Amino acid sequence: MLLQILLFVILFSGCQSDSSSKSFHSYWDLLPDRYWIGPEYWANRLQDWQISKGKVECINTKLPKRTLQLLPRYLSGRSGSLHMQVTSGLSNPSTLKDVQVWSGFLIGAGSESMDYRRRALIHGTAGKGGGMIAAVNDKGIMFLIDNETGKELHSKSPPLTPGKSLPNQYLLTLELIPKGNQYKLIFTSSDPDSRVEILRLDTLIQIEDNLAGNLALICNRGKFWFKDWEIKGSKIRVVEDNSLGPVIGVQYTLSNRILKLTAQLPPISDSDDQTVDLQIRDGSSGEWNTIHTSQVMFPGYTARFKIPNWRDEIRHDYRIRYHITDAAGMRSPYYYHGVIVQDPKDKEELVLAAFTGNSNSHGNINRRKFDFTELLWFPHEDLTSSVAKHQPDMLFYSGDNVYEGRPTPPDFSSELNTGLDYLYKWYLFLWAHGDLTRNIPAVTIPDDHDVYHGNIWGASGINAPAKPADGIYPEHYNRFRGHWQQDQGGYKLSPELVNMIQHTQVSHLPDPFDPIPVKQNIEVYYCNINYGRISWAVLEDRKFKSAPGQIHPEYKIINGFSQIKGIDGRRLDSPDAQLLGERQLSFLRDWSADWQGVDMKVALSQSIFANLSTYPDTFLTDAQTPRLQALPLGVIPKDYSRAKDMDSNGWPQTGRNKAIDEIRKGFALMIGGDQHLGSVIHHG
């Protein structure tokens, strides 16, 4: 059996219709209260918008330029007209002083050549590809903003008589009318009941790239609500397939004739359907048969299926069925299609595509200026399309599938918001990789960034201490508070959030070898997959790993690096430090000895079992840890004093060697990730 590996490090649509006669009307008045706005929208961010009492509300009053992006329609680059209107109002004034509070439209976000999913992330700041904003503020002043430069283009104030108050809601209307090589833009605010015009802004604008791209509702630092959003015009391009949900994505595995599959849903409400069907198409009749119905699991909004006695010798077409309320107010079925492959046990060569580090952007969008055309890497369509051409038999995502700070900063404002913030970023992963994972078995495991750590030493699930013990370098703690906390071991998030994150990523894996939770009742998932006559061991090298601050408090650890200059990296080893822990070593002994039905063994882990990096963490200064010089090919460094990155699984050496001893008994190949390096290593 030959295993072919395609190793990738991620650093970084549907059918179109020109039938512009199809106008768009929102139908939030037919939907229950919930955070998910509907399949036609992408909210930036998930926790910043909600449906409440038949209206959609922006509920984040602190962050600027929240957008609700429309997916199935956008402004084309061709000449044509646009008519758009929405009723908007301010629920309560902003609590921030001296800030602009406004709501309105964002038009031409991105460009027609950008993937619609990339355009959907535009929010938060101005920058290249930012489009144009037409809005009205809390004082009734209307204005246009070039959202590429952030500069105000035009504004108009209401002609109010003394003692007359501004209306608390507006009907906002925006029209584009082509005039040669220009557009006439008409932006009005009216009384929503009488339709009497309050204010009108009328101007000519040049035909430029910012007139092609997404349409969105936008608000700035105020709790605004919207209802009755309507769009029509010949400049609109309709792409009905450009939607997301109610099934965001699917992952599955096959092992020992057992199918396990997880369907990911958005944050549905208690009033939405609570069951999801897995259907298989009969190869002879072509009919769809429901083989299992699953309850939606909260708080992660997953539907999980486990089907024993699976016929893995043949390929199956499947679909996930879920019922939602449509624009007519009817309960309609939605289908998400995919393929369950046959077990490739008769193939001489298997192809595995391995990924590590799914970064969606260069930095976060919350900058003063952000180039949306160059600095957004999501949805990685170049990468995923190239991988698909290799027709892999299996996918392996070794962790950092979510980066807590990209494309937006982490949200720790509340337990609820942190959970929604994670889902917002996890949905991006599924949106980007879903066309792979719906059709190919995938092993997906979380690493440090998935649980909102820079680095993590799980220390068997303890709660990461928030404050240092007496006498533990107070000046070091004050300067590097966040890093000190993670260096002491354990999880910073609550066990409920950690379990939710794990459920979304690993619940489609085979049942764990030993399901007993670790401390704080944090669940485990290490397991064995028998697929393609290869036995795959899925390891959790982060959960049980000892923390450097626990083992070597005297060395002043920051971010996994000892701050004592010149210390020999070999002196950092300790026989008391764990890597995989006794439970996983026991699992490996059992796994290495069991050759029933398999010809080869592969161990999958989060981090590689060595320190290969030639440069220390950029968080440290050159004075603290001098940068290592690149060495000629084949030369092994002798200066072990600099090889002291305890975030790598080169540390702890004793624990690492125990694990490799067990893995070598199975003659196993190892595949891991992290460390920002695509690596293939032969241990031993």
XYZ file of C-alpha atoms in Angstrom:
684
model
C 0.000 0.000 0.000
C 1.424 3.363 -1.067
C 0.240 6.567 0.540
C 0.650 9.694 -1.553
C 0.611 12.905 0.482
C -0.235 16.337 -0.822
C 0.907 18.699 1.930
C -0.436 22.247 1.917
C 0.118 25.165 4.271
C -2.743 27.659 4.018
C -1.287 31.120 4.458
C -3.648 32.761 2.999
C -20.144 29.517 -7.635
C -23.109 29.049 -8.649
C -24.982 29.455 -11.961
C -25.536 33.086 -12.959
C -28.654 34.622 -14.461
C -29.157 37.978 -16.124
C -32.896 37.971 -15.443
C -32.864 41.313 -13.657
C -36.653 41.395 -13.642
C -36.506 39.245 -10.503
C -36.910 41.815 -7.762
C -35.814 41.080 -4.217
C -37.952 41.502 -1.101
C -36.919 40.668 2.446
C -39.351 38.587 4.519
C -38.087 38.960 8.074
C -41.667 39.533 9.248
C -42.310 35.821 8.548
C -39.304 34.547 10.507
C -38.805 33.818 14.224
C -36.407 35.754 16.436
C -32.854 34.418 15.970
C -29.261 35.354 15.140
C -29.313 33.695 11.721
C -30.786 36.275 9.326
C -31.430 33.788 6.512
C -29.720 31.963 3.611
C -29.666 35.126 1.490
C -27.368 37.030 3.859
C -23.948 37.066 5.473
C -23.834 39.150 8.673
C -20.661 40.862 9.809
C -20.469 39.625 12.444
C -22.842 36.829 13.401
C -23.265 38.195 16.943
C -23.844 41.768 15.699
C -27.186 41.134 13.973
C -30.464 39.464 14.893
C -34.077 39.108 13.795
C -36.386 40.539 16.433
C -40.156 41.008 16.140
C -40.171 40.841 12.362
C -37.269 43.251 11.839
C -33.549 42.787 11.495
C -31.471 44.656 14.073
C -27.837 45.612 14.346
C -27.167 45.185 18.058
C -23.488 46.158 18.233
C -23.245 49.859 19.092
C -19.491 49.936 19.744
C -17.856 48.744 16.526
C -18.040 50.750 13.276
C -19.563 49.822 9.926
C -21.490 46.626 10.631
C -22.798 45.163 7.370
C -25.515 42.712 6.388
C -24.401 41.515 2.962
C -26.875 40.281 0.350
C -25.605 37.124 -1.395
C -27.882 36.197 -4.363
C -27.832 39.651 -5.998
C -25.090 42.156 -6.684
C -24.297 45.145 -8.879
C -22.874 44.079 -12.233
C -20.318 46.091 -14.151
C -22.718 46.674 -17.030
C -24.680 49.872 -17.453
C -28.133 49.747 -15.927
C -30.496 51.054 -13.283
C -30.870 50.308 -9.588
C -33.766 50.998 -7.241
C -33.335 50.042 -3.590
C -35.299 50.956 -0.487
C -35.560 49.977 3.157
C -37.240 51.327 6.265
C -34.773 51.982 9.089
C -34.928 53.390 12.590
C -32.773 53.890 15.672
C -33.822 51.763 18.644
C -31.722 53.658 21.140
C -28.985 56.287 20.905
C -25.348 55.267 21.041
C -23.698 55.173 24.458
C -20.464 56.426 22.908
C -19.738 60.152 22.895
C -18.626 62.192 19.899
C -19.143 59.435 17.333
C -21.025 59.280 14.061
C -24.253 57.258 14.396
C -25.893 56.370 11.083
C -27.518 53.689 8.944
C -28.037 53.136 5.235
C -26.731 51.265 2.204
C -23.339 49.987 1.073
C -23.160 49.564 -2.713
C -20.456 48.215 -5.026
C -18.524 46.425 -2.265
C -15.604 44.572 -3.808
C -15.653 44.054 -7.553
C -17.411 41.790 -10.010
C -14.235 39.706 -10.443
C -13.969 38.945 -6.705
C -15.490 35.737 -5.362
C -18.860 36.669 -3.874
C -17.840 35.067 -0.572
C -14.817 37.371 -0.329
C -16.971 40.408 -1.101
C -19.347 39.362 1.677
C -16.702 40.040 4.363
C -16.373 43.764 3.601
C -17.171 45.758 6.732
C -15.612 47.571 9.636
C -13.387 50.081 7.888
C -12.570 51.807 4.605
C -10.126 50.487 2.051
C -9.598 49.370 -1.511
C -12.718 47.572 -2.683
C -14.775 49.158 0.085
C -17.520 50.517 -2.213
C -19.744 53.531 -1.512
C -21.986 54.334 1.464
C -25.274 56.254 1.367
C -26.561 56.873 4.887
C -28.547 59.122 7.212
C -27.345 59.912 10.725
C -29.172 60.347 14.018
C -29.526 64.091 13.329
C -31.257 63.500 10.004
C -28.252 64.512 7.870
C -27.825 62.494 4.652
C -24.390 61.848 3.142
C -22.335 59.791 0.711
C -18.983 58.286 1.714
C -16.309 56.885 -0.560
C -15.592 53.721 1.441
C -12.283 53.232 -0.343
C -10.813 56.429 1.102
C -13.220 57.057 3.978
C -13.872 60.587 2.686
C -17.318 62.159 2.686
C -18.395 63.086 -0.852
C -21.725 64.870 -0.365
C -24.080 65.668 2.495
C -27.370 67.425 3.046
C -29.055 68.614 6.240
C -32.812 68.585 6.866
C -34.694 71.920 6.683
C -36.217 71.735 10.182
C -38.374 74.461 11.655
C -37.849 75.451 15.322
C -39.454 72.978 17.712
C -39.968 70.308 15.031
C -38.432 66.938 15.910
C -36.884 64.469 13.519
C -38.868 61.303 12.721
C -37.673 58.199 14.558
C -37.779 56.132 11.365
C -37.068 56.728 7.694
C -37.873 55.162 4.373
C -34.487 55.264 2.649
C -34.462 55.055 -1.148
C -31.436 54.901 -3.423
C -31.585 55.068 -7.220
C -28.901 54.804 -9.885
C -29.793 56.070 -13.364
C -27.182 55.769 -16.153
C -26.285 59.077 -17.843
C -23.650 58.411 -20.507
C -20.383 57.722 -18.744
C -21.871 58.823 -15.436
C -24.626 57.788 -13.054
C -27.229 59.996 -11.517
C -27.513 58.981 -7.870
C -30.677 59.945 -6.011
C -30.801 59.260 -2.292
C -33.934 60.233 -0.355
C -35.364 59.873 3.116
C -39.153 59.893 3.465
C -41.846 59.372 6.039
C -42.570 55.605 5.805
C -46.318 56.068 6.289
C -47.158 59.120 4.208
C -44.201 58.702 1.792
C -43.676 62.468 2.061
C -40.070 63.226 1.133
C -38.027 64.709 3.987
C -34.669 65.133 2.288
C -33.136 64.460 -1.106
C -29.506 64.130 -2.136
C -29.056 64.258 -5.928
C -25.635 64.027 -7.599
C -23.696 62.723 -10.597
C -20.954 60.120 -10.070
C -18.401 58.705 -12.495
C -18.640 55.092 -13.700
C -15.902 53.339 -11.733
C -15.169 49.908 -10.350
C -16.878 50.732 -7.046
C -20.223 50.589 -8.828
C -19.830 46.823 -9.319
C -19.950 44.525 -6.311
C -22.075 43.611 -3.335
C -25.124 45.335 -1.882
C -25.473 45.541 1.890
C -27.245 47.246 4.734
C -24.801 49.109 6.940
C -24.914 50.896 10.262
C -22.380 52.670 12.420
C -22.261 52.599 16.234
C -26.013 52.644 16.739
C -28.698 50.048 17.446
C -30.577 50.305 14.170
C -33.387 48.168 12.827
C -34.417 47.512 9.226
C -37.490 46.105 7.519
C -38.935 45.726 4.015
C -35.687 45.763 2.015
C -36.545 45.878 -1.695
C -34.192 45.793 -4.701
C -34.758 45.849 -8.460
C -33.145 47.201 -11.608
C -31.332 46.234 -14.792
C -27.884 46.691 -13.199
C -28.626 43.817 -10.795
C -27.195 40.389 -11.516
C -29.117 37.462 -10.000
C -27.229 34.356 -8.817
C -29.708 32.354 -6.761
C -27.088 29.710 -5.895
C -25.103 32.369 -4.000
C -26.583 31.563 -0.595
C -25.476 29.962 2.658
C -27.559 27.708 4.844
C -29.513 26.333 6.477
C -26.846 23.608 6.130
C -23.502 25.408 6.310
C -21.385 22.316 5.631
C -20.970 18.573 6.139
C -18.065 16.397 7.307
C -17.929 12.615 7.472
C -15.678 9.582 8.009
C -15.875 5.896 7.104
C -14.307 3.281 9.397
C -15.003 -0.417 9.911
C -18.249 -0.157 7.927
C -19.518 2.685 10.134
C -20.503 6.034 8.644
C -20.336 9.065 10.931
C -21.528 12.370 9.500
C -22.092 15.823 10.988
C -24.185 18.542 9.363
C -23.504 22.079 10.602
C -26.463 24.465 10.921
C -26.587 28.200 11.727
C -28.005 29.540 15.032
C -31.624 28.500 14.555
C -34.359 29.401 17.047
C -36.568 27.206 19.203
C -39.355 27.929 16.704
C -37.402 26.494 13.773
C -37.393 22.793 12.911
C -35.318 20.813 15.390
C -34.726 17.706 13.250
C -32.550 17.004 10.217
C -32.880 14.061 7.803
C -30.102 12.085 6.116
C -31.334 10.675 2.806
C -29.660 8.237 0.405
C -30.601 7.822 -3.246
C -31.439 4.303 -4.359
C -29.116 3.344 -7.202
C -31.822 1.382 -9.027
C -34.972 3.455 -8.652
C -33.364 6.860 -8.143
C -35.680 7.482 -5.184
C -34.498 9.228 -2.034
C -34.902 7.294 1.209
C -34.556 8.738 4.699
C -32.191 6.454 6.624
C -31.834 8.494 9.804
C -33.275 11.585 11.492
C -31.187 13.552 13.973
C -32.005 16.211 16.530
C -30.114 19.499 16.294
C -27.593 19.636 19.136
C -27.114 22.862 21.056
C -25.198 25.114 21.531
C -23.115 24.182 18.466
C -26.131 23.676 16.127
C -24.917 20.341 14.750
C -26.910 17.341 13.528
C -24.942 14.113 13.981
C -25.490 10.779 12.285
C -23.963 7.367 13.045
C -24.935 4.575 10.644
C -23.584 1.058 11.379
C -23.358 -1.728 8.779
C -22.697 0.817 6.080
C -22.253 -0.610 2.579
C -18.825 0.900 2.032
C -18.067 -1.165 -1.086
C -20.196 1.188 -3.213
C -20.554 4.937 -3.682
C -23.691 6.664 -2.371
C -25.334 9.952 -3.275
C -26.724 11.599 -0.137
C -28.578 14.729 0.777
C -29.352 16.517 4.023
C -32.971 17.657 4.279
C -34.076 20.474 6.544
C -37.287 22.502 6.425
C -37.234 26.309 6.562
C -39.753 29.123 6.109
C -39.578 30.550 2.593
C -40.505 33.980 1.189
C -44.139 32.882 0.816
C -44.336 31.935 4.477
C -44.462 28.240 3.609
C -42.487 25.475 5.300
C -40.271 24.244 2.445
C -37.590 21.530 2.251
C -33.980 22.550 1.699
C -31.460 20.009 0.382
C -27.692 19.882 0.736
C -26.136 17.286 -1.579
C -22.945 15.270 -1.428
C -21.274 11.933 -2.079
C -20.261 9.166 0.336
C -17.309 7.508 -1.388
C -16.634 3.800 -1.375
C -13.844 2.557 0.864
C -10.728 2.592 -1.381
C -9.450 -0.684 0.080
C -8.681 -2.085 -3.369
C -6.620 0.917 -4.524
C -2.847 0.555 -4.750
C -2.311 4.255 -4.070
C -4.181 6.578 -1.714
C -4.004 10.356 -1.910
C -4.231 12.392 1.306
C -4.507 16.182 1.196
C -3.152 17.599 4.459
C -3.735 21.177 5.606
C -2.562 23.302 8.505
C -3.396 26.861 9.506
C -6.515 28.229 7.771
C -5.772 31.950 7.927
C -8.431 34.004 6.142
C -6.662 37.349 5.967
C -3.463 39.257 6.442
C -4.187 40.670 9.882
C -7.706 41.638 10.890
C -10.250 43.877 9.213
C -10.455 46.159 12.245
C -7.627 48.336 10.930
C -7.929 52.006 10.099
C -7.617 51.048 6.428
C -7.799 47.568 4.919
C -7.216 46.499 1.315
C -10.135 44.127 0.758
C -8.848 43.182 -2.708
C -5.397 42.005 -1.579
C -5.481 41.225 2.141
C -8.490 38.896 2.201
C -7.428 35.325 1.363
C -10.812 33.752 2.111
C -12.341 31.675 0.513
C -9.071 30.129 -0.748
C -10.745 29.197 -4.029
C -7.379 28.806 -5.771
C -6.243 26.293 -3.154
C -9.447 24.274 -2.877
C -9.879 24.008 -6.650
C -6.288 22.788 -7.033
C -6.749 20.189 -4.306
C -9.951 18.956 -5.945
C -8.055 18.294 -9.194
C -5.885 15.735 -7.365
C -9.037 13.811 -6.360
C -7.823 13.011 -2.824
C -9.224 9.988 -1.037
C -9.053 11.726 2.336
C -8.589 15.190 3.839
C -6.667 16.031 7.016
C -7.062 19.424 8.702
C -4.508 19.355 11.507
C -5.736 22.409 13.402
C -5.925 26.196 13.461
C -8.916 25.778 11.199
C -10.099 28.971 12.889
C -7.874 31.896 13.829
C -9.483 33.823 16.658
C -8.085 37.149 15.401
C -8.747 36.769 11.667
C -10.543 38.187 9.822
C -11.893 39.997 12.921
C -10.534 40.403 16.463
C -11.728 37.869 19.076
C -14.891 38.777 20.979
C -14.697 38.176 24.727
C -17.567 40.536 25.592
C -19.715 37.652 26.867
C -19.811 33.853 26.858
C -22.617 33.962 24.281
C -20.754 36.346 21.987
C -17.535 34.327 22.164
C -19.471 31.242 21.061
C -21.099 33.134 18.186
C -17.745 34.665 17.262
C -16.274 31.168 16.968
C -19.215 30.007 14.834
C -18.822 33.064 12.565
C -15.236 31.974 11.861
C -16.000 28.249 11.725
C -18.683 28.928 9.129
C -16.015 30.637 7.018
C -13.968 27.420 7.136
C -16.924 25.322 5.995
C -17.946 27.887 3.375
C -14.452 27.718 1.893
C -13.815 23.965 2.176
C -17.367 22.636 2.014
C -17.187 21.479 -1.598
C -14.297 19.226 -0.523
C -15.628 17.969 2.807
C -19.145 17.196 1.527
C -17.669 14.636 -0.903
C -14.428 13.394 0.694
C -13.870 11.831 4.158
C -12.148 14.359 6.411
C -10.269 14.300 9.698
C -10.585 17.737 11.276
C -9.086 18.426 14.705
C -8.758 21.695 16.651
C -5.499 23.255 17.769
C -4.653 26.286 19.900
C -6.207 29.073 17.809
C -9.449 27.114 17.430
C -9.934 27.465 21.209
C -8.777 31.130 21.196
C -5.203 30.583 22.389
C -1.981 31.783 20.833
C -0.453 28.532 22.090
C -1.933 25.862 24.307
C -0.616 23.293 26.719
C -3.804 21.529 27.800
C -2.373 19.992 30.979
C -5.155 17.382 31.001
C -7.904 19.995 30.842
C -7.217 22.269 33.805
C -8.548 25.819 33.962
C -5.816 28.257 32.912
C -5.064 30.487 35.924
C -6.013 34.126 35.467
C -3.481 35.444 37.998
C 0.012 34.295 38.957
C 0.813 32.668 42.260
C 2.606 34.826 44.805
C 6.260 35.313 43.980
C 6.017 34.271 40.316
C 7.732 37.169 38.555
C 5.090 39.937 38.917
C 6.901 42.192 36.416
C 6.889 39.374 33.891
C 3.167 38.780 34.481
C 2.254 42.440 34.058
C 4.128 42.711 30.763
C 3.063 39.406 29.232
C -0.239 38.692 30.951
C -1.932 36.697 28.190
C 1.190 34.714 27.386
C 1.855 34.003 31.071
C -1.644 32.603 31.448
C -1.345 30.109 28.612
C 2.207 29.150 29.652
C 0.792 27.888 32.967
C -1.335 25.313 31.164
C -5.023 24.588 30.650
C -7.842 26.279 28.772
C -8.805 29.953 28.993
C -12.311 29.380 27.602
C -15.032 27.736 29.655
C -15.319 23.931 29.329
C -18.748 24.422 27.755
C -17.239 26.513 24.949
C -14.308 24.121 24.492
C -16.714 21.187 24.148
C -18.883 23.118 21.697
C -15.861 23.928 19.533
C -14.781 20.299 19.597
C -18.260 19.060 18.712
C -18.371 21.202 15.570
C -14.998 19.908 14.371
C -14.658 16.277 15.561
C -18.133 14.801 16.131
C -17.935 13.068 12.740
C -14.846 11.091 13.839
C -15.195 7.494 15.070
C -16.033 7.104 18.753
C -13.032 7.838 21.007
C -10.859 4.968 22.213
C -11.497 5.943 25.837
C -14.352 8.479 26.144
C -13.731 9.501 29.777
C -13.412 13.312 29.850
C -10.356 15.083 31.231
C -10.538 17.759 33.928
C -13.428 20.261 33.843
C -15.393 17.568 31.967
C -13.676 18.521 28.703
C -14.297 15.701 26.259
C -11.676 13.689 24.338
C -11.737 12.463 20.744
C -8.518 10.467 20.104
C -9.479 7.461 18.022
C -8.624 5.039 15.243
C -9.928 5.119 11.650
C -9.654 2.037 9.424
C -10.089 3.290 5.869
C -8.436 2.218 2.618
C -6.666 -0.656 4.429
C -4.749 1.995 6.372
C -5.143 2.387 10.112
C -5.131 6.085 11.014
C -4.506 7.074 14.647
C -5.965 10.500 15.472
C -4.005 11.985 18.380
C -4.556 14.907 20.749
C -1.061 16.132 21.498
C -2.328 19.451 22.907
C -4.876 18.260 25.424
C -2.575 16.256 27.677
C 0.676 18.158 27.111
C 2.323 19.607 30.205
C 2.788 23.356 30.386
C 6.305 24.820 30.465
C 5.274 27.169 33.265
C 4.278 24.149 35.377
C 7.487 22.235 34.757
C 10.037 25.066 34.653
C 8.718 28.079 36.582
C 12.296 29.084 37.377
C 13.091 29.702 33.708
C 10.696 32.630 33.128
C 8.706 31.167 30.251
C 7.076 33.486 27.701
C 5.033 32.002 24.872
C 6.865 28.703 25.164
C 10.362 30.219 25.114
C 12.726 30.319 28.086
C 13.938 33.868 28.684
C 17.220 32.847 30.278
C 19.747 33.665 27.581
C 22.001 30.865 26.455
C 20.177 28.035 28.200
C 20.688 24.679 26.482
C 17.393 23.464 24.999
C 18.172 19.923 26.194
C 18.110 21.102 29.806
C 14.432 21.972 29.409
C 13.467 18.299 29.237
C 11.801 16.708 32.257
C 10.747 13.094 32.954
C 7.706 14.537 34.745
C 6.427 16.390 31.662
C 3.738 14.714 29.536
C 3.174 14.935 25.812
C 0.440 12.443 24.937
C -0.131 11.205 28.490
C -0.544 7.623 29.677
C -4.033 7.224 28.230
C -2.926 7.936 24.682
C 0.236 5.858 25.079
C -2.013 2.953 26.058
C -4.125 3.661 22.967
C -1.018 3.614 20.763
C 0.105 0.269 22.180
C -3.258 -1.224 21.338
C -3.330 0.452 17.919
C 0.218 -0.535 16.949
C -0.475 -4.198 17.715
C -3.770 -4.479 15.812
C -3.232 -5.316 12.124
C -6.618 -6.821 11.382
C -7.761 -5.729 7.928
C -4.988 -3.140 7.409
C -1.649 -3.037 5.589
C -0.234 0.254 6.842
C -0.448 2.688 9.751
C -0.408 6.494 9.898
C -0.482 8.717 12.992
C -2.198 12.117 12.630
C -1.444 14.857 15.149
C -1.808 18.574 15.636
C 1.881 19.429 15.865
C 4.949 17.726 14.421
C 7.078 15.807 16.927
C 10.175 17.949 16.383
C 11.318 21.556 16.418
C 12.098 22.363 12.793
C 11.766 26.137 12.896
C 14.887 28.182 12.207
C 13.449 31.419 13.552
C 11.968 32.000 17.004
C 8.521 33.436 17.576
C 8.409 36.987 16.186
C 6.747 38.069 19.427
C 10.189 37.974 21.043
C 12.831 40.615 20.459
C 16.226 39.885 18.992
C 17.780 40.724 22.360
C 15.753 38.044 24.093
C 16.276 35.268 21.557
C 18.704 35.955 18.696
C 17.405 34.917 15.292
C 18.953 31.739 13.965
C 20.879 31.824 10.717
C 19.832 29.556 7.876
C 22.126 26.547 7.579
C 23.379 24.792 4.436
C 21.402 21.774 3.288
C 22.103 18.729 5.446
C 23.910 20.598 8.239
C 22.529 19.880 11.725
C 22.762 22.804 14.178
C 24.913 22.276 17.251
C 23.741 25.362 19.144
C 20.985 23.684 21.149
C 20.828 26.761 23.403
C 18.609 28.394 20.786
C 16.434 25.369 19.998
C 14.078 25.909 22.902
C 10.600 26.342 21.453
C 8.395 24.384 23.871
C 5.350 25.032 21.702
C 6.730 22.476 19.252
C 6.466 18.783 20.072
C 10.230 18.579 20.167
C 9.489 19.322 23.852
C 9.179 17.553 26.230
C 11.819 15.255 24.778
C 11.139 12.346 27.156
C 7.399 12.422 26.478
C 8.034 12.794 22.743
C 10.368 9.783 22.739
C 7.834 7.649 24.609
C 5.228 8.453 21.976
C 7.563 7.755 19.039
C 8.620 4.442 20.603
C 4.987 3.306 20.553
C 4.322 4.692 17.069
C 7.428 2.972 15.648
C 6.105 -0.406 16.804
C 3.414 0.027 14.165
C 5.952 1.111 11.491
C 3.758 4.207 11.203
C 4.191 7.316 9.133
C 3.429 10.545 11.041
C 1.620 13.556 9.611
C 1.181 16.728 11.639
C 0.810 20.459 11.285
C 1.216 23.721 13.212
C 4.572 25.568 13.381
C 3.662 27.326 10.082
C 5.690 24.796 8.096
C 4.507 22.145 5.685
C 6.655 19.232 6.830
C 7.146 15.562 6.060
C 9.386 13.912 8.659
C 10.764 10.406 9.063
C 11.276 9.849 12.786
C 13.850 7.370 14.017
